[in-house]
PDB file of C-alpha atoms in Angstrom:
ATOM      1  CA  MET A  29      11.004 -28.441   0.334  1.00  0.00           C
ATOM      2  CA  THR A  30      12.569 -25.208  -0.888  1.00  0.00           C
ATOM      3  CA  VAL A  31      11.116 -22.444  -3.046  1.00  0.00           C
ATOM      4  CA  LEU A  32      13.257 -19.779  -4.668  1.00  0.00           C
ATOM      5  CA  VAL A  33      11.787 -16.276  -4.948  1.00  0.00           C
ATOM      6  CA  LEU A  34      13.627 -13.897  -7.282  1.00  0.00           C
ATOM      7  CA  VAL A  35      13.702 -10.144  -6.593  1.00  0.00           C
ATOM      8  CA  ALA A  36      15.399  -7.140  -8.118  1.00  0.00           C
ATOM      9  CA  PRO A  37      15.358  -3.377  -7.690  1.00  0.00           C
ATOM     10  CA  GLY A  38      11.799  -2.371  -8.560  1.00  0.00           C
ATOM     11  CA  SER A  39      10.102  -5.675  -7.692  1.00  0.00           C
ATOM     12  CA  GLU A  40       6.579  -5.218  -6.346  1.00  0.00           C
ATOM     13  CA  GLU A  41       6.834  -5.288  -2.551  1.00  0.00           C
ATOM     14  CA  ILE A  42       3.298  -6.423  -1.697  1.00  0.00           C
ATOM     15  CA  GLU A  43       3.686  -9.385  -4.020  1.00  0.00           C
ATOM     16  CA  THR A  44       7.168 -10.249  -2.770  1.00  0.00           C
ATOM     17  CA  VAL A  45       6.311 -10.085   0.929  1.00  0.00           C
ATOM     18  CA  ALA A  46       2.944 -11.855   0.501  1.00  0.00           C
ATOM     19  CA  ILE A  47       4.642 -14.673  -1.416  1.00  0.00           C
ATOM     20  CA  VAL A  48       7.402 -15.172   1.143  1.00  0.00           C
ATOM     21  CA  ASP A  49       5.080 -14.833   4.155  1.00  0.00           C
ATOM     22  CA  THR A  50       2.429 -17.219   2.819  1.00  0.00           C
ATOM     23  CA  LEU A  51       4.987 -19.859   1.857  1.00  0.00           C
ATOM     24  CA  VAL A  52       6.631 -19.649   5.284  1.00  0.00           C
ATOM     25  CA  ARG A  53       3.211 -20.084   6.932  1.00  0.00           C
ATOM     26  CA  ALA A  54       2.965 -23.335   4.947  1.00  0.00           C
ATOM     27  CA  ARG A  55       6.281 -24.420   6.497  1.00  0.00           C
ATOM     28  CA  ILE A  56       8.073 -24.178   3.169  1.00  0.00           C
ATOM     29  CA  GLU A  57      11.691 -23.054   3.185  1.00  0.00           C
ATOM     30  CA  VAL A  58      11.992 -19.876   1.134  1.00  0.00           C
ATOM     31  CA  LEU A  59      15.172 -18.485  -0.353  1.00  0.00           C
ATOM     32  CA  LEU A  60      14.893 -14.871  -1.467  1.00  0.00           C
ATOM     33  CA  ALA A  61      17.537 -14.219  -4.117  1.00  0.00           C
ATOM     34  CA  SER A  62      18.479 -10.780  -5.401  1.00  0.00           C
ATOM     35  CA  CYS A  63      19.032 -10.270  -9.118  1.00  0.00           C
ATOM     36  CA  CYS A  64      20.506  -6.838  -8.466  1.00  0.00           C
ATOM     37  CA  PRO A  65      22.997  -6.059 -11.245  1.00  0.00           C
ATOM     38  CA  ALA A  66      25.377  -4.541  -8.688  1.00  0.00           C
ATOM     39  CA  GLY A  67      25.578  -7.841  -6.777  1.00  0.00           C
ATOM     40  CA  LEU A  68      23.783  -6.430  -3.731  1.00  0.00           C
ATOM     41  CA  ARG A  69      21.345  -8.303  -1.510  1.00  0.00           C
ATOM     42  CA  GLN A  70      19.487  -5.175  -0.401  1.00  0.00           C
ATOM     43  CA  ILE A  71      17.085  -3.778  -2.975  1.00  0.00           C
ATOM     44  CA  ARG A  72      14.635  -0.896  -3.144  1.00  0.00           C
ATOM     45  CA  ALA A  73      11.280  -2.249  -4.277  1.00  0.00           C
ATOM     46  CA  SER A  74       8.864  -0.520  -6.672  1.00  0.00           C
ATOM     47  CA  ARG A  75       7.317   1.777  -4.025  1.00  0.00           C
ATOM     48  CA  GLY A  76      10.553   2.444  -2.150  1.00  0.00           C
ATOM     49  CA  VAL A  77      10.394  -0.284   0.507  1.00  0.00           C
ATOM     50  CA  GLN A  78      13.816  -1.741   1.292  1.00  0.00           C
ATOM     51  CA  LEU A  79      14.043  -5.530   1.068  1.00  0.00           C
ATOM     52  CA  VAL A  80      17.040  -7.684   1.976  1.00  0.00           C
ATOM     53  CA  ALA A  81      17.453 -10.979   0.152  1.00  0.00           C
ATOM     54  CA  ASP A  82      18.971 -14.083   1.724  1.00  0.00           C
ATOM     55  CA  TYR A  83      21.400 -14.407  -1.177  1.00  0.00           C
ATOM     56  CA  HIS A  84      22.484 -12.723  -4.346  1.00  0.00           C
ATOM     57  CA  ILE A  85      21.618 -15.064  -7.203  1.00  0.00           C
ATOM     58  CA  ASP A  86      25.323 -15.572  -7.918  1.00  0.00           C
ATOM     59  CA  GLU A  87      25.747 -16.996  -4.389  1.00  0.00           C
ATOM     60  CA  LEU A  88      23.231 -19.842  -4.768  1.00  0.00           C
ATOM     61  CA  THR A  89      24.879 -23.219  -4.322  1.00  0.00           C
ATOM     62  CA  SER A  90      21.782 -25.345  -4.943  1.00  0.00           C
ATOM     63  CA  ARG A  91      19.610 -25.497  -8.025  1.00  0.00           C
ATOM     64  CA  ASP A  92      17.137 -27.957  -6.522  1.00  0.00           C
ATOM     65  CA  PHE A  93      13.911 -26.016  -5.959  1.00  0.00           C
ATOM     66  CA  GLU A  94      10.349 -27.295  -5.784  1.00  0.00           C
ATOM     67  CA  ALA A  95       9.278 -24.005  -7.350  1.00  0.00           C
ATOM     68  CA  ILE A  96      10.749 -20.734  -8.574  1.00  0.00           C
ATOM     69  CA  VAL A  97       8.571 -17.649  -8.134  1.00  0.00           C
ATOM     70  CA  VAL A  98       8.900 -14.327  -9.946  1.00  0.00           C
ATOM     71  CA  PRO A  99       7.114 -11.312  -8.430  1.00  0.00           C
ATOM     72  CA  GLY A 100       6.071  -8.524 -10.763  1.00  0.00           C
ATOM     73  CA  GLY A 101       6.719  -4.829 -10.628  1.00  0.00           C
ATOM     74  CA  LEU A 102       8.726  -2.602 -12.908  1.00  0.00           C
ATOM     75  CA  PRO A 103      11.602  -2.280 -13.374  1.00  0.00           C
ATOM     76  CA  GLY A 104      12.079  -5.393 -11.200  1.00  0.00           C
ATOM     77  CA  SER A 105      10.646  -7.798 -13.774  1.00  0.00           C
ATOM     78  CA  GLU A 106      12.896  -6.278 -16.421  1.00  0.00           C
ATOM     79  CA  ALA A 107      15.968  -6.713 -14.197  1.00  0.00           C
ATOM     80  CA  ILE A 108      15.078 -10.370 -13.609  1.00  0.00           C
ATOM     81  CA  ARG A 109      14.444 -10.804 -17.353  1.00  0.00           C
ATOM     82  CA  ASP A 110      17.947  -9.458 -18.001  1.00  0.00           C
ATOM     83  CA  THR A 111      19.684 -11.719 -15.443  1.00  0.00           C
ATOM     84  CA  PRO A 112      21.067 -14.721 -17.361  1.00  0.00           C
ATOM     85  CA  LEU A 113      21.363 -16.966 -14.286  1.00  0.00           C
ATOM     86  CA  ALA A 114      17.712 -16.313 -13.343  1.00  0.00           C
ATOM     87  CA  ILE A 115      16.596 -17.291 -16.838  1.00  0.00           C
ATOM     88  CA  ASP A 116      18.847 -20.375 -16.799  1.00  0.00           C
ATOM     89  CA  LEU A 117      17.244 -21.452 -13.508  1.00  0.00           C
ATOM     90  CA  LEU A 118      13.728 -20.896 -14.880  1.00  0.00           C
ATOM     91  CA  ARG A 119      14.569 -22.846 -18.063  1.00  0.00           C
ATOM     92  CA  GLU A 120      16.040 -25.697 -16.045  1.00  0.00           C
ATOM     93  CA  GLN A 121      12.970 -25.708 -13.805  1.00  0.00           C
ATOM     94  CA  ALA A 122      10.699 -26.059 -16.855  1.00  0.00           C
ATOM     95  CA  THR A 123      12.886 -28.765 -18.391  1.00  0.00           C
ATOM     96  CA  LEU A 124      12.781 -30.767 -15.148  1.00  0.00           C
ATOM     97  CA  GLY A 125       8.979 -30.428 -14.962  1.00  0.00           C
ATOM     98  CA  ARG A 126       9.103 -28.477 -11.713  1.00  0.00           C
ATOM     99  CA  TRP A 127       6.780 -25.659 -10.708  1.00  0.00           C
ATOM    100  CA  ARG A 128       7.245 -22.055 -11.785  1.00  0.00           C
ATOM    101  CA  ALA A 129       5.075 -19.137 -10.755  1.00  0.00           C
ATOM    102  CA  ALA A 130       4.880 -15.531 -11.917  1.00  0.00           C
ATOM    103  CA  ILE A 131       2.597 -12.641 -11.047  1.00  0.00           C
ATOM    104  CA  CYS A 132       1.686  -9.202 -12.390  1.00  0.00           C
ATOM    105  CA  ALA A 133       4.076  -8.125 -15.174  1.00  0.00           C
ATOM    106  CA  ALA A 134       6.390 -11.136 -14.752  1.00  0.00           C
ATOM    107  CA  PRO A 135       4.443 -13.668 -16.870  1.00  0.00           C
ATOM    108  CA  VAL A 136       4.891 -11.392 -19.892  1.00  0.00           C
ATOM    109  CA  VAL A 137       8.075  -9.450 -19.135  1.00  0.00           C
ATOM    110  CA  VAL A 138      10.077 -12.447 -17.889  1.00  0.00           C
ATOM    111  CA  LEU A 139       8.497 -15.732 -18.983  1.00  0.00           C
ATOM    112  CA  GLN A 140       6.979 -14.816 -22.333  1.00  0.00           C
ATOM    113  CA  HIS A 141      10.029 -12.744 -23.281  1.00  0.00           C
ATOM    114  CA  HIS A 142      12.190 -15.873 -22.945  1.00  0.00           C
ATOM    115  CA  ASP A 143       9.648 -18.297 -24.496  1.00  0.00           C
ATOM    116  CA  LEU A 144       9.020 -19.945 -21.129  1.00  0.00           C
ATOM    117  CA  LEU A 145       5.220 -20.067 -21.303  1.00  0.00           C
ATOM    118  CA  GLY A 146       4.838 -22.700 -23.992  1.00  0.00           C
ATOM    119  CA  ASP A 147       1.129 -23.018 -24.699  1.00  0.00           C
ATOM    120  CA  ALA A 148       0.149 -22.778 -21.031  1.00  0.00           C
ATOM    121  CA  SER A 149      -3.026 -21.047 -19.950  1.00  0.00           C
ATOM    122  CA  VAL A 150      -1.916 -17.868 -18.151  1.00  0.00           C
ATOM    123  CA  THR A 151      -2.973 -14.553 -16.720  1.00  0.00           C
ATOM    124  CA  CYS A 152      -1.061 -11.407 -15.828  1.00  0.00           C
ATOM    125  CA  HIS A 153      -1.637  -7.782 -14.852  1.00  0.00           C
ATOM    126  CA  PRO A 154      -4.486  -6.345 -16.976  1.00  0.00           C
ATOM    127  CA  GLY A 155      -2.062  -3.752 -18.384  1.00  0.00           C
ATOM    128  CA  PHE A 156      -0.038  -6.571 -20.005  1.00  0.00           C
ATOM    129  CA  GLN A 157      -2.846  -8.924 -21.089  1.00  0.00           C
ATOM    130  CA  ALA A 158      -2.936  -7.583 -24.662  1.00  0.00           C
ATOM    131  CA  GLN A 159       0.612  -8.921 -25.087  1.00  0.00           C
ATOM    132  CA  LEU A 160      -0.471 -12.528 -24.524  1.00  0.00           C
ATOM    133  CA  PRO A 161      -1.928 -14.671 -27.310  1.00  0.00           C
ATOM    134  CA  THR A 162      -5.725 -14.778 -26.968  1.00  0.00           C
ATOM    135  CA  ARG A 163      -5.698 -18.600 -26.981  1.00  0.00           C
ATOM    136  CA  GLN A 164      -3.546 -18.603 -23.817  1.00  0.00           C
ATOM    137  CA  LEU A 165      -5.045 -15.676 -21.925  1.00  0.00           C
ATOM    138  CA  SER A 166      -7.323 -16.183 -18.973  1.00  0.00           C
ATOM    139  CA  THR A 167      -8.835 -13.235 -17.144  1.00  0.00           C
ATOM    140  CA  ALA A 168      -9.076 -15.244 -13.918  1.00  0.00           C
ATOM    141  CA  ARG A 169      -7.340 -13.756 -10.885  1.00  0.00           C
ATOM    142  CA  VAL A 170      -5.115 -16.837 -10.538  1.00  0.00           C
ATOM    143  CA  VAL A 171      -4.456 -19.537 -13.135  1.00  0.00           C
ATOM    144  CA  THR A 172      -2.906 -22.908 -12.358  1.00  0.00           C
ATOM    145  CA  ASP A 173      -1.778 -24.870 -15.415  1.00  0.00           C
ATOM    146  CA  GLU A 174      -1.005 -28.347 -14.081  1.00  0.00           C
ATOM    147  CA  THR A 175       0.301 -29.613 -17.424  1.00  0.00           C
ATOM    148  CA  HIS A 176       2.965 -26.916 -17.671  1.00  0.00           C
ATOM    149  CA  ARG A 177       3.472 -26.698 -13.900  1.00  0.00           C
ATOM    150  CA  LEU A 178       2.841 -22.976 -13.966  1.00  0.00           C
ATOM    151  CA  VAL A 179       0.877 -20.681 -11.641  1.00  0.00           C
ATOM    152  CA  THR A 180       0.210 -17.101 -12.775  1.00  0.00           C
ATOM    153  CA  SER A 181      -1.735 -14.223 -11.299  1.00  0.00           C
ATOM    154  CA  GLN A 182      -2.735 -10.613 -11.903  1.00  0.00           C
ATOM    155  CA  GLY A 183      -1.166  -8.346  -9.306  1.00  0.00           C
ATOM    156  CA  PRO A 184      -0.724  -7.186  -5.709  1.00  0.00           C
ATOM    157  CA  GLY A 185      -4.397  -7.735  -4.847  1.00  0.00           C
ATOM    158  CA  THR A 186      -4.155 -11.395  -5.871  1.00  0.00           C
ATOM    159  CA  ALA A 187      -0.777 -12.164  -4.281  1.00  0.00           C
ATOM    160  CA  ILE A 188      -2.064 -14.213  -1.345  1.00  0.00           C
ATOM    161  CA  GLU A 189      -4.500 -16.188  -3.540  1.00  0.00           C
ATOM    162  CA  PHE A 190      -1.641 -16.772  -5.973  1.00  0.00           C
ATOM    163  CA  THR A 191       0.632 -18.112  -3.259  1.00  0.00           C
ATOM    164  CA  LEU A 192      -2.117 -20.264  -1.760  1.00  0.00           C
ATOM    165  CA  ALA A 193      -2.537 -21.832  -5.225  1.00  0.00           C
ATOM    166  CA  LEU A 194       1.186 -22.576  -5.181  1.00  0.00           C
ATOM    167  CA  VAL A 195       0.909 -24.050  -1.671  1.00  0.00           C
ATOM    168  CA  ARG A 196      -1.987 -26.175  -2.930  1.00  0.00           C
ATOM    169  CA  VAL A 197       0.037 -27.692  -5.796  1.00  0.00           C
ATOM    170  CA  LEU A 198       3.147 -28.191  -3.666  1.00  0.00           C
ATOM    171  CA  CYS A 199       1.602 -29.412  -0.392  1.00  0.00           C
ATOM    172  CA  GLY A 200      -2.042 -30.262  -1.091  1.00  0.00           C
ATOM    173  CA  ASP A 201      -5.476 -28.826  -0.367  1.00  0.00           C
ATOM    174  CA  GLU A 202      -5.321 -29.419   3.383  1.00  0.00           C
ATOM    175  CA  ALA A 203      -2.095 -27.435   3.722  1.00  0.00           C
ATOM    176  CA  ALA A 204      -3.535 -24.550   1.701  1.00  0.00           C
ATOM    177  CA  LEU A 205      -6.672 -24.519   3.854  1.00  0.00           C
ATOM    178  CA  ALA A 206      -4.591 -24.664   7.041  1.00  0.00           C
ATOM    179  CA  VAL A 207      -2.715 -21.545   5.917  1.00  0.00           C
ATOM    180  CA  ALA A 208      -5.739 -19.678   4.528  1.00  0.00           C
ATOM    181  CA  GLY A 209      -7.986 -20.153   7.579  1.00  0.00           C
ATOM    182  CA  PRO A 210      -5.978 -18.186  10.157  1.00  0.00           C
ATOM    183  CA  MET A 211      -5.294 -15.522   7.505  1.00  0.00           C
ATOM    184  CA  VAL A 212      -9.089 -15.013   7.386  1.00  0.00           C
ATOM    185  CA  MET A 213      -9.172 -15.411   3.627  1.00  0.00           C
ATOM    186  CA  PRO A 214     -12.606 -15.203   1.945  1.00  0.00           C
ATOM    187  CA  PRO A 215     -14.315 -18.586   1.486  1.00  0.00           C
ATOM    188  CA  ALA A 216     -14.076 -18.327  -2.318  1.00  0.00           C
ATOM    189  CA  VAL A 217     -10.272 -18.222  -2.068  1.00  0.00           C
ATOM    190  CA  MET A 218     -10.209 -21.247   0.188  1.00  0.00           C
ATOM    191  CA  SER A 219     -12.275 -23.456  -2.100  1.00  0.00           C
TER     192      SER A 219
END
């Protein structure tokens, strides 16, 4: 099982690292792909942390991912939004009925911008919630929409919960609990 995580200059580092780390703890293969316009794998995240992707998005040879995850952060979400191959991959993922996940600004800046939310129930960073239709907006920390195969979340403080929700839909409740326990996650997150 392989999950693709997209990053760009200005992606939120807590979200990115928490996503990758939590998925790896679940024994999921993670490919971190840079959407850097300059074609670079190394990016400077939103708070200045340097991250090195496994690939530049143009170097990907496979398009077969169990899930594609988009961390938030600005201007990272905007760079991903403006990367045609990233959007093509997300569209293909939706068409194939495979999982997509976005956190913080990404549900609005990336997915909504490209009409990739459909009528799914979603959440995002509180600073972007006014941009979502009221009928779709949830103020929950993490929202899993099984019908649309979409997991969304609010921000850095929800990144581990968000990724555990993704582990849950990809690998089952037992796998999510096996990852959450040693991380000493609060009981409410593990239920």
